[in-house]
PDB file of C-alpha atoms in Angstrom:
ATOM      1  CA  UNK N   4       6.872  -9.769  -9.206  1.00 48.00           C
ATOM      2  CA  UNK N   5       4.184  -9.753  -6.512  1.00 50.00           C
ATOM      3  CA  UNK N   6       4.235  -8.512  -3.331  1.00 53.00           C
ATOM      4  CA  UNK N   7       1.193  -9.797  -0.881  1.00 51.00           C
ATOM      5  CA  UNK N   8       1.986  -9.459   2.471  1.00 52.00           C
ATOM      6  CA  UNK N   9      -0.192 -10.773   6.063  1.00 58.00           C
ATOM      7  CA  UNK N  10       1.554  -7.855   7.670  1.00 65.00           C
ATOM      8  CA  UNK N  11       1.848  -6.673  10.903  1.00 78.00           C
ATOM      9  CA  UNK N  12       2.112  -2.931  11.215  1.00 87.00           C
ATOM     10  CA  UNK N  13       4.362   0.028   9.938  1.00 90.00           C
ATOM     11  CA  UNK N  14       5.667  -1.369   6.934  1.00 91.00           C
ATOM     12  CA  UNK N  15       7.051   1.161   4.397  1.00 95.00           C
ATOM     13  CA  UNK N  16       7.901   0.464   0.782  1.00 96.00           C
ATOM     14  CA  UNK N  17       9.342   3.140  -1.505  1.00 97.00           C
ATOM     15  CA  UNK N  18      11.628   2.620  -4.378  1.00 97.00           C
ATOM     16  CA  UNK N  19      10.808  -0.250  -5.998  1.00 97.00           C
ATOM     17  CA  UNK N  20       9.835  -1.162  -9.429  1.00 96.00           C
ATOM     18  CA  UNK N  21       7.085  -4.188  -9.096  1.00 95.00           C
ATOM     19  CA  UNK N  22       5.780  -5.806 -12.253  1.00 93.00           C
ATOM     20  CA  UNK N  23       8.542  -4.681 -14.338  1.00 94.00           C
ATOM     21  CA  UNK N  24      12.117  -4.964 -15.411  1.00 95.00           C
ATOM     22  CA  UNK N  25      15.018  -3.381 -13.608  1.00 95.00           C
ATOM     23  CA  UNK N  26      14.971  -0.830 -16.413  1.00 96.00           C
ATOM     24  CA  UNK N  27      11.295   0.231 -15.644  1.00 95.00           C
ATOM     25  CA  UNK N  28      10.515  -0.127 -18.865  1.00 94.00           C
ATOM     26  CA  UNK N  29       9.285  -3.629 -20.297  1.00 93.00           C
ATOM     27  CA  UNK N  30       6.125  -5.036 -17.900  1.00 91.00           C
ATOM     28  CA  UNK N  31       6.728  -8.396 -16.228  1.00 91.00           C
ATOM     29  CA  UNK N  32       3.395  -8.479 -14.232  1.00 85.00           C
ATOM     30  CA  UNK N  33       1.673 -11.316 -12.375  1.00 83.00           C
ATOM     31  CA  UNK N  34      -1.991 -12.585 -12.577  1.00 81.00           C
ATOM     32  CA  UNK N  35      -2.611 -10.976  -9.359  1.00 85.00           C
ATOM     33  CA  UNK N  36      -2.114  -7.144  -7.389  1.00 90.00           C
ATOM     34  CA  UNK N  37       1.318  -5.413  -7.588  1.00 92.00           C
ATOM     35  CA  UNK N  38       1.177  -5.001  -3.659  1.00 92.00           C
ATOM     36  CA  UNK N  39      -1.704  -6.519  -1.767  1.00 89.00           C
ATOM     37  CA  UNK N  40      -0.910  -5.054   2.077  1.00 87.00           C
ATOM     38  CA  UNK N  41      -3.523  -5.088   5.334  1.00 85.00           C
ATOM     39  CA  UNK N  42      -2.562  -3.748   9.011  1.00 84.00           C
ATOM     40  CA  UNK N  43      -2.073  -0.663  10.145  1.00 89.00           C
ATOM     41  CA  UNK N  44       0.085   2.797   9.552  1.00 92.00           C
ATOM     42  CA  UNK N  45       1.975   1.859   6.547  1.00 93.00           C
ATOM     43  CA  UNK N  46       3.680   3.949   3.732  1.00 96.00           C
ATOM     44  CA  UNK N  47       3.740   2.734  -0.409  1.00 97.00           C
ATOM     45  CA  UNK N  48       5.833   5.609  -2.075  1.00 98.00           C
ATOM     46  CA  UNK N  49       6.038   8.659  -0.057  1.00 97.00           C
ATOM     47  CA  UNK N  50       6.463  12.720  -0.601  1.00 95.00           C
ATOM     48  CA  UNK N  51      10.039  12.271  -2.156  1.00 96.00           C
ATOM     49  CA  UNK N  52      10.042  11.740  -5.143  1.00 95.00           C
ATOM     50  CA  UNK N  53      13.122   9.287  -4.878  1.00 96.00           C
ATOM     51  CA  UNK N  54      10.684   7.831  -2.492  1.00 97.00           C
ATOM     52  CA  UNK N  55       8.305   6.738  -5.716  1.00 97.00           C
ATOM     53  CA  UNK N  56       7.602   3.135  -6.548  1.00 98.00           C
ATOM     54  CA  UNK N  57       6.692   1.871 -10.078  1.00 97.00           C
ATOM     55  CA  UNK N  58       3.502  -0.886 -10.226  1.00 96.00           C
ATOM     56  CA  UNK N  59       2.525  -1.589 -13.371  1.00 94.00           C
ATOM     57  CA  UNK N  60       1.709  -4.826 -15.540  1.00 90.00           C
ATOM     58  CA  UNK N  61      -0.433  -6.858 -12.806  1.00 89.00           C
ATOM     59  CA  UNK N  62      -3.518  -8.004 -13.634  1.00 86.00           C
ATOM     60  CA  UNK N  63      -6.249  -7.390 -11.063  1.00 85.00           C
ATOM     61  CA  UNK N  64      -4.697  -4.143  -9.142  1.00 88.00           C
ATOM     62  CA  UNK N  65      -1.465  -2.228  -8.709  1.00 91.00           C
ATOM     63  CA  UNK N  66      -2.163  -1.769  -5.091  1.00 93.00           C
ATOM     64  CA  UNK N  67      -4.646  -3.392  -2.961  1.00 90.00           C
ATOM     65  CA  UNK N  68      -5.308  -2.091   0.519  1.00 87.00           C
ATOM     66  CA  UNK N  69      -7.522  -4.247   2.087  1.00 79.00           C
ATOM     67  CA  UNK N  70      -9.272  -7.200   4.832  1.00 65.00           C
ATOM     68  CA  UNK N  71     -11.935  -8.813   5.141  1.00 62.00           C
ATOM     69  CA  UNK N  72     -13.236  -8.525   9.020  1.00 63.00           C
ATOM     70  CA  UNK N  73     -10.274  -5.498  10.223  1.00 68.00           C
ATOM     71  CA  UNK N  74     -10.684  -2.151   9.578  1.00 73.00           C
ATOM     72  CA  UNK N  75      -7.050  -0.819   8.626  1.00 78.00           C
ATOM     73  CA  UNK N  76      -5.821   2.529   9.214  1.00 86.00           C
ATOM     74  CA  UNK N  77      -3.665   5.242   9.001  1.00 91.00           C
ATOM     75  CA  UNK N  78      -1.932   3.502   5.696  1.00 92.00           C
ATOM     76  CA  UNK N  79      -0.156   6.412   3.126  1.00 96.00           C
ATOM     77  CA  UNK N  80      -0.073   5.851  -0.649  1.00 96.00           C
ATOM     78  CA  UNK N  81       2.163   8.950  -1.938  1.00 97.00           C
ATOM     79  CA  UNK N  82       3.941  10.148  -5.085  1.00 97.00           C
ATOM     80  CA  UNK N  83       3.449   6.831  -7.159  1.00 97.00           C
ATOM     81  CA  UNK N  84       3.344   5.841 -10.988  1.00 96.00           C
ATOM     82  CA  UNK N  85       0.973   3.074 -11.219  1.00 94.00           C
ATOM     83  CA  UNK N  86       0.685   1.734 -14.738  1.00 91.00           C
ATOM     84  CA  UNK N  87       2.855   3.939 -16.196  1.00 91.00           C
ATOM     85  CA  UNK N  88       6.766   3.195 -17.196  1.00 93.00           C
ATOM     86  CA  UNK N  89       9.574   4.652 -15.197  1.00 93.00           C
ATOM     87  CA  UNK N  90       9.404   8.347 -17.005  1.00 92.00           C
ATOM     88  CA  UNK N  91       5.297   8.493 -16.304  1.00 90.00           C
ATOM     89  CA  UNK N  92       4.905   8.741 -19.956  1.00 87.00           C
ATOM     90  CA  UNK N  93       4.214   5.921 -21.375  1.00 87.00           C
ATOM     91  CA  UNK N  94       1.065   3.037 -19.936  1.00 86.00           C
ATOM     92  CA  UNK N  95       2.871   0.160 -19.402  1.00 87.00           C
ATOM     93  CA  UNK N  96       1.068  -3.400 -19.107  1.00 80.00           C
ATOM     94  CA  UNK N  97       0.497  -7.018 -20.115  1.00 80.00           C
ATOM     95  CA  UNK N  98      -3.032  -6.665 -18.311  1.00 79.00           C
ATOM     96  CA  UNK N  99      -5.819  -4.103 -18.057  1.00 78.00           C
ATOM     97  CA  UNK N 100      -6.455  -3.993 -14.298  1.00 78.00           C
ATOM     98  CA  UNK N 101      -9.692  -3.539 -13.304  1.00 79.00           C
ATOM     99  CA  UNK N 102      -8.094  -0.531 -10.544  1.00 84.00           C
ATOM    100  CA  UNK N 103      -5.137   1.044  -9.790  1.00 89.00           C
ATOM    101  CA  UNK N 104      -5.527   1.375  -6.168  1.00 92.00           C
ATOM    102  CA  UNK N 105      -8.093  -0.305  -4.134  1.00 88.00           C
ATOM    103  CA  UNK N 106      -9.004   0.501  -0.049  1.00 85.00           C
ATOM    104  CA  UNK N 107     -11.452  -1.938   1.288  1.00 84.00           C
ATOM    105  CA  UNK N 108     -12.339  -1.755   5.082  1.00 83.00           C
ATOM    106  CA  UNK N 109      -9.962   1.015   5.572  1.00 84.00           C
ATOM    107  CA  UNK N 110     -10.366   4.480   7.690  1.00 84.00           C
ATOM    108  CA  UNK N 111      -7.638   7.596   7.719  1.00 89.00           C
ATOM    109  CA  UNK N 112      -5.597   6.943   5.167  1.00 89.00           C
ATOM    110  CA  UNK N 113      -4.167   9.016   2.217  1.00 93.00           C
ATOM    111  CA  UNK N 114      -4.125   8.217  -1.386  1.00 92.00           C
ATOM    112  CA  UNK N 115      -1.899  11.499  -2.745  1.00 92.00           C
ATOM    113  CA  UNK N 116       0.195  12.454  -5.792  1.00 93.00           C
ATOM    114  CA  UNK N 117      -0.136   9.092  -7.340  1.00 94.00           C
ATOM    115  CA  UNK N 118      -0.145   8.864 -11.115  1.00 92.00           C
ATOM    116  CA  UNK N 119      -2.336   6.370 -12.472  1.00 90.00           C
ATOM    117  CA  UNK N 120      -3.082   5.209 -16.017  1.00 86.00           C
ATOM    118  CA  UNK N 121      -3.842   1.650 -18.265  1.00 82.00           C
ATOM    119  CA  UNK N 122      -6.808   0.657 -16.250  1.00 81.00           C
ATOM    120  CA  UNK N 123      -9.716  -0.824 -17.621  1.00 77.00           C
ATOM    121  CA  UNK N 124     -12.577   0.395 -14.523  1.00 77.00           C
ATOM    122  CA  UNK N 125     -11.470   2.768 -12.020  1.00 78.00           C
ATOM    123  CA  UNK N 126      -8.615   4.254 -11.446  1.00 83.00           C
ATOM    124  CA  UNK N 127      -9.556   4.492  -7.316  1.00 86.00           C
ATOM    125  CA  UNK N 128     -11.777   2.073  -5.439  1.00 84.00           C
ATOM    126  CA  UNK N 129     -13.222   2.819  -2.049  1.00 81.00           C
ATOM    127  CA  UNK N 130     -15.240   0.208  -0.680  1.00 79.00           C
ATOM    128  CA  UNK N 131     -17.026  -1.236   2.130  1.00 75.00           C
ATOM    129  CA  UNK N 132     -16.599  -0.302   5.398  1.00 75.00           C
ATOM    130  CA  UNK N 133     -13.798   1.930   4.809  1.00 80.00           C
ATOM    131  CA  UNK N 134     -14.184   6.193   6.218  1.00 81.00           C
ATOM    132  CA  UNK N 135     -12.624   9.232   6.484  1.00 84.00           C
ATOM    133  CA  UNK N 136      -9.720   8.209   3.816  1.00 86.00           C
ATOM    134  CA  UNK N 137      -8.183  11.936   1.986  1.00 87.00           C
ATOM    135  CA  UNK N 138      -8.105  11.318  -1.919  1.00 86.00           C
ATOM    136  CA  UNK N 139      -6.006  14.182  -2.696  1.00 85.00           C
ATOM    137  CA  UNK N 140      -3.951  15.395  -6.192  1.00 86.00           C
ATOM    138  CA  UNK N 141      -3.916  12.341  -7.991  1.00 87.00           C
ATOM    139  CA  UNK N 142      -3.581  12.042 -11.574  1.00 86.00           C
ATOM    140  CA  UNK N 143      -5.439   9.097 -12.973  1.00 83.00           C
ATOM    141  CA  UNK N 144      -4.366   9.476 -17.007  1.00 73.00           C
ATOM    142  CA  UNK N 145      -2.793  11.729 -18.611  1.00 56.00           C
ATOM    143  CA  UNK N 146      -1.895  13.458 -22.100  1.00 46.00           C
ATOM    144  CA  UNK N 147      -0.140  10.342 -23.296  1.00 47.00           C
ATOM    145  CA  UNK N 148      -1.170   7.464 -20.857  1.00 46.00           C
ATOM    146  CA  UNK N 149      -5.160   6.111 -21.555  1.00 45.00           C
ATOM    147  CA  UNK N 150      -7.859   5.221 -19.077  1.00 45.00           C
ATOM    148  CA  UNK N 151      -9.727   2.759 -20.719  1.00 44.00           C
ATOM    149  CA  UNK N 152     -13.177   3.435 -18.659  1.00 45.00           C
ATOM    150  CA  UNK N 153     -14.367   7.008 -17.503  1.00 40.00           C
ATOM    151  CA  UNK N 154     -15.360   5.872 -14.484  1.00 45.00           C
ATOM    152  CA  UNK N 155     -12.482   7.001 -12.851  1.00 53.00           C
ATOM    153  CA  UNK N 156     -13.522   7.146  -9.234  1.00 58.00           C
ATOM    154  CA  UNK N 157     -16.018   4.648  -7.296  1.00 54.00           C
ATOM    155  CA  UNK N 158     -16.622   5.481  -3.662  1.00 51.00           C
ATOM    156  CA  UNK N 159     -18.946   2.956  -1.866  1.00 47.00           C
ATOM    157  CA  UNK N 160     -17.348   4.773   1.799  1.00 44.00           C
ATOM    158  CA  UNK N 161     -18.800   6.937   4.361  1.00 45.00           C
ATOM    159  CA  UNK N 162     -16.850  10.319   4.641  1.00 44.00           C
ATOM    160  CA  UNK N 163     -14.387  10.307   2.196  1.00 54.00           C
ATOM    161  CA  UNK N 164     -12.823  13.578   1.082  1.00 52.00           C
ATOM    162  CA  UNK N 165     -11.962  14.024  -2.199  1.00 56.00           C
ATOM    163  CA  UNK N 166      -9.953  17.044  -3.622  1.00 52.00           C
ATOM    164  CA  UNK N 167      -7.453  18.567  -6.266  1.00 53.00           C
ATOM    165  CA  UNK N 168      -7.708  15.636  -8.175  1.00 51.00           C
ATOM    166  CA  UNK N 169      -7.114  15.518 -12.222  1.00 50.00           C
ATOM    167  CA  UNK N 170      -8.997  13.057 -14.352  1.00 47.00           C
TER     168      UNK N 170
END
């Protein structure tokens, strides 16, 4: 149920459900992130909606962008339901994660279209050395899914540029 990858570069993962069952609908989880990816130019989910993964039910993140000494780049995180069931209706989870997506030393990237819900801090993290990442028409709740916290967005990032986003 947990996918943490060393990676090298230009990895893409659509389609998947991660910390649920096949059915999208009953959370599975792990103690740890949904997806925890470094390196460069990859794609979780993408502008197809057939492209969309499901992450929900994980305990500390549904997806974790980040390293320690690199700087990653150019990484695209499009068109996903993060802590949601399969229909987006419906907060799914065993956990309250403290985030629902994380980018730590990371610079370029694009966090877009993503619905996020059933987190207990922030529904986006950016955080230390990352820059110039595009937060763009996310929806972090919604009419039937909770956010537990209202801080819904922490930014600890130089240039960041954050728009169209519904909270």
């Amino acid at each position: 149920h947990h996918s943490q990858m060393e990676t090298p570069n230009d990895v893409k993962i659509t389609k998947c459900y991660i910390g649920t069952d096949e059915t999208g609908t009953l959370a599975k989880g792990n103690g740890w992130e949904g997806i925890a990816i470094n390196g460069n130019r990859h794609v979780i989910g993408g502008p197809d909606p057939e492209d969309a993964n499901l992450i929900s039910g994980n305990h500390l993140s549904q997806i974790s962008v980040t390293g320690e000494q690199n700087v990653w780049s150019n990484t695209i995180i499009q068109g996903n339901f993060l802590g949601t069931d399969r229909t987006g209706q419906t907060t799914l989870s065993l956990y309250c994660p403290s985030f629902g997506i994380g980018l730590g030393n990371s610079r370029d990237g694009v966090v877009s279209e993503n619905l996020i819900s059933g987190v207990c801090d922030w529904g986006i993290v950016i955080s230390d050395s990352s820059e110039n990442n595009l937060i763009e028409n996310n929806m972090i709740g919604n009419y039937k899914c909770k956010i537990i916290n209202p801080y819904t967005l922490l930014f600890d990032s130089k240039v960041t540029y954050v728009t169209q986003n519904i909270i």
